[in-house]
mmCIF file of C-alpha atoms in Angstrom:
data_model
loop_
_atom_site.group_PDB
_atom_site.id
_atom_site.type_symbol
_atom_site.label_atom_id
_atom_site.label_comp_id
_atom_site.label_asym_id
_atom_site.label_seq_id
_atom_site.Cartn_x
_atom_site.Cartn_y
_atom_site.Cartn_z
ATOM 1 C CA UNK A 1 56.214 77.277 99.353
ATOM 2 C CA UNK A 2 58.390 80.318 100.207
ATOM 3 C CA UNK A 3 59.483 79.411 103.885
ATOM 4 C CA UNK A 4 62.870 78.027 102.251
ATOM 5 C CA UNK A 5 63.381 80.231 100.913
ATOM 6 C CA UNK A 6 62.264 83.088 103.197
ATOM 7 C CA UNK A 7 64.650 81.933 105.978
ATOM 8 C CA UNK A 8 67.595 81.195 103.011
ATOM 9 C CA UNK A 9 67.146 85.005 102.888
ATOM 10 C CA UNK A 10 66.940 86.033 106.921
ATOM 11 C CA UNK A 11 70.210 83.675 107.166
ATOM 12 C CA UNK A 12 72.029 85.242 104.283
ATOM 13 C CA UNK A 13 71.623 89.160 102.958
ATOM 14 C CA UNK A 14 71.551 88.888 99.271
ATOM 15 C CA UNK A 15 71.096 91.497 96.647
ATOM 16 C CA UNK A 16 69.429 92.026 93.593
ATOM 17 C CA UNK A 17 69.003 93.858 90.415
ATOM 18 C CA UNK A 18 66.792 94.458 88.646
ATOM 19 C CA UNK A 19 67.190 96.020 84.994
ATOM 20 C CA UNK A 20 64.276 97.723 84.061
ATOM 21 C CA UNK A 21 64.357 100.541 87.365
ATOM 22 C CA UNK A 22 61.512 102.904 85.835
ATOM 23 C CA UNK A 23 59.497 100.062 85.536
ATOM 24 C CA UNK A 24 56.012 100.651 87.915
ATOM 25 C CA UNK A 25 55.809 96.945 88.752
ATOM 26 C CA UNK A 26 59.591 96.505 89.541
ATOM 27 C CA UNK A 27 59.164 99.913 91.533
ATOM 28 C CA UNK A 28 56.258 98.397 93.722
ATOM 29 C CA UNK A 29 58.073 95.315 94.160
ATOM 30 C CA UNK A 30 61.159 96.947 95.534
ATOM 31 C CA UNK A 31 58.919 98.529 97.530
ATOM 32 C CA UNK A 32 57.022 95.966 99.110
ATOM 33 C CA UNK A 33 60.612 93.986 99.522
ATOM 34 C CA UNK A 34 62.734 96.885 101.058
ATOM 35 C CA UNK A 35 59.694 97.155 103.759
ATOM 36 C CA UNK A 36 60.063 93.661 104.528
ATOM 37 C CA UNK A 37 63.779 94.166 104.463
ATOM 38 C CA UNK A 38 64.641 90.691 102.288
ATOM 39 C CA UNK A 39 67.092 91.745 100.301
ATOM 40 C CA UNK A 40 69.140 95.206 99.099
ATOM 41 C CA UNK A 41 67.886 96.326 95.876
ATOM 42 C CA UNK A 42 69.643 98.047 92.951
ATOM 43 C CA UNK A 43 67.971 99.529 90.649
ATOM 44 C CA UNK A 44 69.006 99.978 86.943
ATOM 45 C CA UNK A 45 68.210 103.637 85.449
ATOM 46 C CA UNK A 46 68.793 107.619 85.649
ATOM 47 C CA UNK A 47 68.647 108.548 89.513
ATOM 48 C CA UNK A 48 65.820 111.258 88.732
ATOM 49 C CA UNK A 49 63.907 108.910 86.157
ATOM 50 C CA UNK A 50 63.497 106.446 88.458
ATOM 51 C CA UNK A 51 62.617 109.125 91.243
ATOM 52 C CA UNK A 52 60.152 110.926 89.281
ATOM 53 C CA UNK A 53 58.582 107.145 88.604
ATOM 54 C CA UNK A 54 58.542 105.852 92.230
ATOM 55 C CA UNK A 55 56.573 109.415 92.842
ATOM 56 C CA UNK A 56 53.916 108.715 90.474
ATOM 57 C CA UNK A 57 53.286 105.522 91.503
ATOM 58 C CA UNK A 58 53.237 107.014 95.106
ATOM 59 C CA UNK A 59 56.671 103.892 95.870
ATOM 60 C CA UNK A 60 59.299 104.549 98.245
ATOM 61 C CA UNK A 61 62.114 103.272 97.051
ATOM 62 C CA UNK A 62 64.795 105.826 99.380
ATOM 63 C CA UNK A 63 66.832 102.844 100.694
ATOM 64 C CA UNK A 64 67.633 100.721 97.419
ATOM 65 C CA UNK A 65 70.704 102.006 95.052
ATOM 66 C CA UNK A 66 70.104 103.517 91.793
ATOM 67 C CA UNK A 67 72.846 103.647 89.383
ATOM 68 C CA UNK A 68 73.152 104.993 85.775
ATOM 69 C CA UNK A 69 75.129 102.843 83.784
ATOM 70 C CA UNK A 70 75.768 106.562 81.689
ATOM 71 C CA UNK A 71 77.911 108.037 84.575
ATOM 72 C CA UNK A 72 78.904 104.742 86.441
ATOM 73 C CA UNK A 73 81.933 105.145 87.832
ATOM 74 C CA UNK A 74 83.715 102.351 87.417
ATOM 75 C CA UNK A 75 82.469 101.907 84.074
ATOM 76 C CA UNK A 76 86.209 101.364 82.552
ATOM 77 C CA UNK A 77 86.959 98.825 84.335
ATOM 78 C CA UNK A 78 83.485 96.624 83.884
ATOM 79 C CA UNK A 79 84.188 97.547 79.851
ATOM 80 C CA UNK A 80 87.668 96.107 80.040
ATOM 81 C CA UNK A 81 86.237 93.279 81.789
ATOM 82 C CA UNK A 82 83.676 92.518 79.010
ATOM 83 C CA UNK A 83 85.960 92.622 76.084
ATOM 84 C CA UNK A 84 88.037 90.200 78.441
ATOM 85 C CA UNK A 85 84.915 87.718 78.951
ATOM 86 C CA UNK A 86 84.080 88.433 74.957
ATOM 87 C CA UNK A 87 87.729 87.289 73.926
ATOM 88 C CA UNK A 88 87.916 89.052 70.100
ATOM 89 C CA UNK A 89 84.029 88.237 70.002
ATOM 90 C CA UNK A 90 83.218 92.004 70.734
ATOM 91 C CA UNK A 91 85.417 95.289 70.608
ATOM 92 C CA UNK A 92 86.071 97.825 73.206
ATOM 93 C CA UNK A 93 83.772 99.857 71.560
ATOM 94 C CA UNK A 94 80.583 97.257 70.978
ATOM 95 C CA UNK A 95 81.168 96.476 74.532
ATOM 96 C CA UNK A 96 80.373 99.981 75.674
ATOM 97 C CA UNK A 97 77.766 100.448 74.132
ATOM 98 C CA UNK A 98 76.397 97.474 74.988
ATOM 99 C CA UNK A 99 76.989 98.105 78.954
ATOM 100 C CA UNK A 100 74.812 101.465 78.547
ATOM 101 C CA UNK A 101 71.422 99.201 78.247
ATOM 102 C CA UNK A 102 69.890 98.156 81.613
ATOM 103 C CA UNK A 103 70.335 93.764 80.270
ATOM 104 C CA UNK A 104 74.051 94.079 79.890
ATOM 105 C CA UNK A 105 75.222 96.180 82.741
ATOM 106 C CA UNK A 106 72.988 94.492 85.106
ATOM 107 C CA UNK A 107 74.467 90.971 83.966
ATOM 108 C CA UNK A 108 78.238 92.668 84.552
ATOM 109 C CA UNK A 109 77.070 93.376 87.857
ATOM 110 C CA UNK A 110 76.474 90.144 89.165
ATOM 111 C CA UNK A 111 79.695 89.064 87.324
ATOM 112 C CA UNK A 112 81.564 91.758 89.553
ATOM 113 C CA UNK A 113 80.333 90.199 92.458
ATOM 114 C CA UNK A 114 78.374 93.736 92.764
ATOM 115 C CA UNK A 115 74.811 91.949 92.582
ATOM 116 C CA UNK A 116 74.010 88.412 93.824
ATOM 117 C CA UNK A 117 71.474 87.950 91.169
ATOM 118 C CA UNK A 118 69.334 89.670 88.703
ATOM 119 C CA UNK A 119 65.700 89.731 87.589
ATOM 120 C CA UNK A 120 64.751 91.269 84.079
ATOM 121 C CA UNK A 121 61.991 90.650 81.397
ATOM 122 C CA UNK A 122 59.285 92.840 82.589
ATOM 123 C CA UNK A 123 60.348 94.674 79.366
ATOM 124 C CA UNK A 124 62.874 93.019 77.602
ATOM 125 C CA UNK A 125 62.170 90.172 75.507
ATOM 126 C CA UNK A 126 63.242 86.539 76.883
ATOM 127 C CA UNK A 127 66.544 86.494 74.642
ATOM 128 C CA UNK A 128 67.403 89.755 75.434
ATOM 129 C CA UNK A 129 67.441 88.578 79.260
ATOM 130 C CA UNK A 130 69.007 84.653 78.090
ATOM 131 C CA UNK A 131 72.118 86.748 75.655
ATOM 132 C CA UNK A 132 74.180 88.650 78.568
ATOM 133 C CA UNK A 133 73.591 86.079 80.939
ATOM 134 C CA UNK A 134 75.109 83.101 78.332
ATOM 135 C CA UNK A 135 77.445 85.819 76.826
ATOM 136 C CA UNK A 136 79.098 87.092 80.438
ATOM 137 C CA UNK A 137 77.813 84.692 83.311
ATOM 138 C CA UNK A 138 78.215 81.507 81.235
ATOM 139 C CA UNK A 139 77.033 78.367 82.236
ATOM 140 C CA UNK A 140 78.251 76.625 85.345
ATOM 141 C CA UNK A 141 80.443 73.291 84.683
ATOM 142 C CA UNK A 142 78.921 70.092 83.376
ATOM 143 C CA UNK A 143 76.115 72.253 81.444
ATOM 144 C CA UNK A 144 76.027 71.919 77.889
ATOM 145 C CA UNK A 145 72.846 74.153 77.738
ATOM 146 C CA UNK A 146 70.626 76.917 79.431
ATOM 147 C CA UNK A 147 67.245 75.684 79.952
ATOM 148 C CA UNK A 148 64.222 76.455 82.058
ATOM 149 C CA UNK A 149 61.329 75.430 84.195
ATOM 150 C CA UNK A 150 58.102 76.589 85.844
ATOM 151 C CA UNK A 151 56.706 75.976 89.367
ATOM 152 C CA UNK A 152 53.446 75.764 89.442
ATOM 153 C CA UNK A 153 51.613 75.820 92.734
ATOM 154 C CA UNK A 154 47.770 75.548 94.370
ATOM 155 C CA UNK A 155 45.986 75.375 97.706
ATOM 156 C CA UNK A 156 43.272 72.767 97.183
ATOM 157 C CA UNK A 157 40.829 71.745 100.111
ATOM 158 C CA UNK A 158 42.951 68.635 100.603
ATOM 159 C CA UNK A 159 46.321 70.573 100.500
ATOM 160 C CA UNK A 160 48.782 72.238 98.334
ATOM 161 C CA UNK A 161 50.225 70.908 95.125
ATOM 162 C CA UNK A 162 53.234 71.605 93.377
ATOM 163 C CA UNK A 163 54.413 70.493 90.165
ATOM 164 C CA UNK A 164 57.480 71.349 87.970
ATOM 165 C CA UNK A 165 57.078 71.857 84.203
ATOM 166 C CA UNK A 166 60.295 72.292 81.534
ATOM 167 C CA UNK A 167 61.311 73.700 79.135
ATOM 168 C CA UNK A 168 58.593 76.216 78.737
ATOM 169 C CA UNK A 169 60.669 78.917 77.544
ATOM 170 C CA UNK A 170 64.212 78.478 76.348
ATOM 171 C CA UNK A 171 64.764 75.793 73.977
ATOM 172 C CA UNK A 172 62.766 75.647 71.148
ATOM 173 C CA UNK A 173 63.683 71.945 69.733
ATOM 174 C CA UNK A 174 66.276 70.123 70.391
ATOM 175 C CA UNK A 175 68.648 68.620 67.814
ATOM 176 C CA UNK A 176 72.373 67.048 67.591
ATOM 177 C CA UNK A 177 75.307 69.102 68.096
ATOM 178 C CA UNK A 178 78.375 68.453 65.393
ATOM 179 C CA UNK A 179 81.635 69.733 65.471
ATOM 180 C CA UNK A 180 83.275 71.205 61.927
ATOM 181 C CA UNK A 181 83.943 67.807 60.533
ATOM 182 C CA UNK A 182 80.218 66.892 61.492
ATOM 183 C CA UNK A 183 80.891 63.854 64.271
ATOM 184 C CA UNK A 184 78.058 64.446 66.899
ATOM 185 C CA UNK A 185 79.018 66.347 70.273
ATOM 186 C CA UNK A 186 76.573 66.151 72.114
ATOM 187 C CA UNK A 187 72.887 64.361 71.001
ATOM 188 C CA UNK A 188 69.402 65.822 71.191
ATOM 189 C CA UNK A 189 68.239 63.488 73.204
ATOM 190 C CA UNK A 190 71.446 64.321 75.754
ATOM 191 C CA UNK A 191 69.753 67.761 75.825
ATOM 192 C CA UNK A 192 66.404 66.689 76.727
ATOM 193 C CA UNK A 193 67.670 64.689 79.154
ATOM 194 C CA UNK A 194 69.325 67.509 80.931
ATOM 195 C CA UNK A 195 66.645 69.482 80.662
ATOM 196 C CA UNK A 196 64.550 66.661 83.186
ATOM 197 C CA UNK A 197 67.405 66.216 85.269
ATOM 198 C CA UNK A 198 68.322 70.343 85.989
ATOM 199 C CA UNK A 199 64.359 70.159 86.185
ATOM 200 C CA UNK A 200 64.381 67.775 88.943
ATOM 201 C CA UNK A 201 67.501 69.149 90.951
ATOM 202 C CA UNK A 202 64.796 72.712 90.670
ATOM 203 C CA UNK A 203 61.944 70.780 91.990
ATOM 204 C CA UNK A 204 63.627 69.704 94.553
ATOM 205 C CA UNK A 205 64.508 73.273 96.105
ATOM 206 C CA UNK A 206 60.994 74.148 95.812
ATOM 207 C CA UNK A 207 60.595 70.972 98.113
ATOM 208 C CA UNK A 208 59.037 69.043 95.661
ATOM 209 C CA UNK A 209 60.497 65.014 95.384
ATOM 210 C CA UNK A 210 60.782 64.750 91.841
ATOM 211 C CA UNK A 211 59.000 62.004 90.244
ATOM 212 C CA UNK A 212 59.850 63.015 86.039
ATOM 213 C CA UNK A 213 57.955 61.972 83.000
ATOM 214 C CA UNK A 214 59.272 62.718 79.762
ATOM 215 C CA UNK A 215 56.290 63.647 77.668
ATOM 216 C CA UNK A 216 54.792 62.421 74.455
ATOM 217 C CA UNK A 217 51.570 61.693 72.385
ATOM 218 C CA UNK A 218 53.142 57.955 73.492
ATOM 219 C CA UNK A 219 53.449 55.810 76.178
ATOM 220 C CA UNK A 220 56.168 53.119 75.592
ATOM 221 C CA UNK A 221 56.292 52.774 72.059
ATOM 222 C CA UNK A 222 52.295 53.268 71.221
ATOM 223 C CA UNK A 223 52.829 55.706 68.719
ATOM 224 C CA UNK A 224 55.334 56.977 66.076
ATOM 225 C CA UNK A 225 56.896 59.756 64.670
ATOM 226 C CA UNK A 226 57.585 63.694 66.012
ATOM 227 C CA UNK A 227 59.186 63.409 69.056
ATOM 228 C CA UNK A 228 58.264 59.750 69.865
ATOM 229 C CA UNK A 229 62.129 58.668 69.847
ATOM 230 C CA UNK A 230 63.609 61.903 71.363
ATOM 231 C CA UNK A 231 61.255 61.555 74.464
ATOM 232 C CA UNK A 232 62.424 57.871 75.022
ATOM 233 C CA UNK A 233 66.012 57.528 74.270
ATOM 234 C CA UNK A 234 66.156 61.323 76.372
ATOM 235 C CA UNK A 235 64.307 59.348 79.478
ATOM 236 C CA UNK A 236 66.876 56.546 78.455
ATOM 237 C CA UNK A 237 70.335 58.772 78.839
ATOM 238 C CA UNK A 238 68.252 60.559 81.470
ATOM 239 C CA UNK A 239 68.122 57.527 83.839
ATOM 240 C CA UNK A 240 72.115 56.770 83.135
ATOM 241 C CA UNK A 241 73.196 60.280 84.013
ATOM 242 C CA UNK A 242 71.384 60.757 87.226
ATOM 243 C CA UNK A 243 70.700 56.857 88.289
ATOM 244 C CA UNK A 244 69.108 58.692 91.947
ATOM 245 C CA UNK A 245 66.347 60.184 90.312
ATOM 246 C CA UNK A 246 62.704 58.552 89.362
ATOM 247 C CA UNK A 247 62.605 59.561 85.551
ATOM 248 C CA UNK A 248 60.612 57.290 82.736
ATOM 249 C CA UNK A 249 59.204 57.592 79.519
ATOM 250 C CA UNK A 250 57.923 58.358 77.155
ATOM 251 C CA UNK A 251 54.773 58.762 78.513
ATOM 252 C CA UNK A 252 51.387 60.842 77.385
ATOM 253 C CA UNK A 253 49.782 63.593 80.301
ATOM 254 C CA UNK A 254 46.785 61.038 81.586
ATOM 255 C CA UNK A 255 49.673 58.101 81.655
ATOM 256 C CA UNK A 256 52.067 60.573 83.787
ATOM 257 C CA UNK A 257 49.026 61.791 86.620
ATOM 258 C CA UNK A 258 46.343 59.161 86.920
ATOM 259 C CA UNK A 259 47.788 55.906 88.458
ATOM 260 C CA UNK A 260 44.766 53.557 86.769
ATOM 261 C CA UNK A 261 45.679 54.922 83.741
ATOM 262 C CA UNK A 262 49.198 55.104 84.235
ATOM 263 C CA UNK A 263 49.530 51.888 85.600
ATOM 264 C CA UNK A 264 47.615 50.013 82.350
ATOM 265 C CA UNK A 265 49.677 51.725 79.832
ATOM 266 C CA UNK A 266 52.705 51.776 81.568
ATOM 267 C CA UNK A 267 53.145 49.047 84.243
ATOM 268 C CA UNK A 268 55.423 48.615 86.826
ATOM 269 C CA UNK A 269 56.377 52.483 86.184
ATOM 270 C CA UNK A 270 57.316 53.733 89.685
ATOM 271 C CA UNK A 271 56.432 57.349 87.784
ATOM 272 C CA UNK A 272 53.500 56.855 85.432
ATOM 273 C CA UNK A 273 50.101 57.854 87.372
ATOM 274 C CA UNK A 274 52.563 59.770 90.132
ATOM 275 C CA UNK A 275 54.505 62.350 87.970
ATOM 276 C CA UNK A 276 55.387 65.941 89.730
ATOM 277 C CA UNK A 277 57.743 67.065 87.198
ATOM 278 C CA UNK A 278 56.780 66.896 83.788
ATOM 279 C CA UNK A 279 59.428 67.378 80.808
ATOM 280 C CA UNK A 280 58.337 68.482 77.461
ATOM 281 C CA UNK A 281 59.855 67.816 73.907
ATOM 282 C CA UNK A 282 59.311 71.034 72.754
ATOM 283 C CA UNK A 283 58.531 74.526 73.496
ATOM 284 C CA UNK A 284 55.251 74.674 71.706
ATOM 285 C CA UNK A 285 53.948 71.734 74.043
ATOM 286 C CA UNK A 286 55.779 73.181 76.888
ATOM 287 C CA UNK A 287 54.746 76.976 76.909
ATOM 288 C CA UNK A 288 50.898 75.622 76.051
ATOM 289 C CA UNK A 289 50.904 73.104 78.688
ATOM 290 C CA UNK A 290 51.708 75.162 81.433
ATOM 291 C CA UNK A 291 49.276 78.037 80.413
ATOM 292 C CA UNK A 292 46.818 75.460 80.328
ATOM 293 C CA UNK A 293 47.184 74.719 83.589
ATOM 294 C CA UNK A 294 47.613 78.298 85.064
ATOM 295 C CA UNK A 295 44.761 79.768 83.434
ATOM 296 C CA UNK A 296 42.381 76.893 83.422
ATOM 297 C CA UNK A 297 43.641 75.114 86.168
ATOM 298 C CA UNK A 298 43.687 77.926 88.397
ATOM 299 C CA UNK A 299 47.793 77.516 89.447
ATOM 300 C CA UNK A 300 50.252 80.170 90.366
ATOM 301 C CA UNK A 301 52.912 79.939 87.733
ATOM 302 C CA UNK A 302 56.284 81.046 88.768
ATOM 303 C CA UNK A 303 59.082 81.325 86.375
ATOM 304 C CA UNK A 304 60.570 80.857 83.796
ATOM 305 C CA UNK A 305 63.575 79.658 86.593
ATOM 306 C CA UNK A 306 66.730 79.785 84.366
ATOM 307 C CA UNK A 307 68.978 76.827 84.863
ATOM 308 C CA UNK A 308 72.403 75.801 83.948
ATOM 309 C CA UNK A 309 73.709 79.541 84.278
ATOM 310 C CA UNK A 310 76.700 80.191 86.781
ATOM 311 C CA UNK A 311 74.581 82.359 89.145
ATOM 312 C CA UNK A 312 70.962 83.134 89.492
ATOM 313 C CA UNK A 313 69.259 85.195 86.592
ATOM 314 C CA UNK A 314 65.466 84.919 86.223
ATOM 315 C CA UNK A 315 63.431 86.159 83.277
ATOM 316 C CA UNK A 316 60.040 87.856 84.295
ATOM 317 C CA UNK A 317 56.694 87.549 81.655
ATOM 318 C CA UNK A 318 56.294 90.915 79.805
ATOM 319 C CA UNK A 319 52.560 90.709 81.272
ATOM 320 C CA UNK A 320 53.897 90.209 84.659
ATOM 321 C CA UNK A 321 52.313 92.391 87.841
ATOM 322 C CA UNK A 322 54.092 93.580 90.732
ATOM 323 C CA UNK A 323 53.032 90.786 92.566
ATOM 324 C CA UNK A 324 54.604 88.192 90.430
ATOM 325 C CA UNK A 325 57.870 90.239 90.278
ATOM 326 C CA UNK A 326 58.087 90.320 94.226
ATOM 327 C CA UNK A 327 57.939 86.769 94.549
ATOM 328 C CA UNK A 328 60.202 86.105 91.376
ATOM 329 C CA UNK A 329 63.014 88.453 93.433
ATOM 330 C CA UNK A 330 62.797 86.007 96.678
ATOM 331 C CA UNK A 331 62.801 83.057 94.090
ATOM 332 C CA UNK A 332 65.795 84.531 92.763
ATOM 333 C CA UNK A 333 67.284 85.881 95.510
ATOM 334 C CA UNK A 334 67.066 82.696 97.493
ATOM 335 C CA UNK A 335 68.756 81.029 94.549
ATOM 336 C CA UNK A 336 72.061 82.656 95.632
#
């Protein structure tokens, strides 16, 4: 699953930050990916902090750069920077403090081309990760909306399967967007339908050929209510913004994976019974679902990817290990 992105990495140096520099698990997984010599690290915190850290944990973390955002030195120029990004939404002096917590000043970084991408979350909440990034990074053109997906990946006796799952993490519903006189911007539905789509262009860097099923307690028009309509007219405007990819629904879980099934409630469906990349209509179905199938269904679950943001910023699981934040750096890394 990683070869891609492995020899992304050899071809290109890239580095990262990571915000939370005192962190054991981030300190073992700079550790581990300064041996292998993937990437240059920076590390967000007080030089002897992070020092006294990497020594208790018995990490060597000599070759990767520590800074202090409280004696940076070019800490006037990445404040005048922010208020410039913030436009009147912030003052000098919000900004500044702002820039002396690890989320902020690692998000300026990659904005001053310093940093290639960041990876935070092993303490800060998801929003606190999502804010700086939206706030300073932006989204790139054509998004209307950050979302997010999870790769979820397992070595079975007849080979290795990969699936994509979105939006675990981000969105919580999705509803229209009015302007000030109230005339509709930009329609739910539009937002669940870039949701699959960004989902799909994901899948397919983790090699996977997306085959996208917009999810629902119903397959073409069985059932009513909740989030019946969203998941259809979404698969709908899904289908007329990207015409390339294989995307139907709505469609329940057994209707998207088994083909008998698939195939009697949903025929002629070139992705019911075949689905790799499965979109939900909420969070709650979302961040459930692909639990489920980590914990139960014994899968590797890697994310929550970020997507729609201008350059590569990954959030990490508070109840992440060091092994999870290794292979979320090369993830995010090889995203640059």
């Amino acid at each position: 699953m990683f070869t891609k992105l492995l020899d992304a990495l050899k071809a290109t140096r890239r580095t990262i930050v990571f915000t939370e520099g005192t962190d054991a698990r981030i300190l073992e997984a700079a550790d581990r990916l300064i041996k292998d010599d993937l990437m240059d690290v920076i590390l967000i915190g007080a030089p002897d902090e992070v020092a006294q850290a990497a020594r208790n944990g018995g990490f060597n973390v000599d070759k990767a750069t520590v800074i202090d955002p409280l004696t940076y030195a070019d800490m006037e120029n990445m404040v005048q920077t922010m208020v410039e990004l913030r436009k009147g939404k912030m003052t000098e002096e919000q900004c500044r403090d702002l820039l002396k917590k690890g989320n902020y000043f690692g998000t300026m970084l990659v904005k001053m081309g310093k940093a290639d991408a960041l990876l935070g979350g092993a303490t800060y909440s998801t929003a606190d990760t999502v804010r700086p990034a939206l706030q300073l990074v932006k989204t790139r053109k054509g998004a209307h909306l950050v979302s997010s997906c999870f790769i979820l990946f397992r070595e079975t006796e007849k080979g290795v399967e990969k699936y994509c799952m979105g939006d675990c993490a981000i969105n919580l519903s999705y509803e229209d967007s009015v302007d000030k006189e109230g005339n509709v911007t930009f329609t739910a539905a539009d937002k669940l339908a870039e949701v699959a789509i960004e989902s799909a262009r994901t899948a397919e860097f983790f090699g996977i050929d997306p085959k996208v099923a917009m999810l629902s307690f119903s397959t073409k028009g069985s059932g009513k209510g909740g989030t019946v309509q969203l998941s259809h007219d979404a698969s709908v405007r899904a289908k007329e913004m990207a015409p390339d990819l294989a995307i139907d629904g709505e469609m329940q879980f057994d209707a998207a994976v088994s083909p008998v099934v698939g195939q009697l409630k949903f025929p002629g469906s070139t992705v019911a019974g075949y689905a790799n990349t499965f979109i939900f209509p909420c969070i709650e179905a979302g961040n459930i679902g692909y639990k489920i199938a980590q914990r139960l269904g014994g899968f590797e679950a890697y994310g929550p990817i970020l997507q729609g943001l201008n350059a590569p910023i990954n959030d990490l699981s508070r109840g992440c290990n060091a092994e999870e934040v290794y292979k979320m750096a090369i993830i995010t890394a090889g995203m640059a």
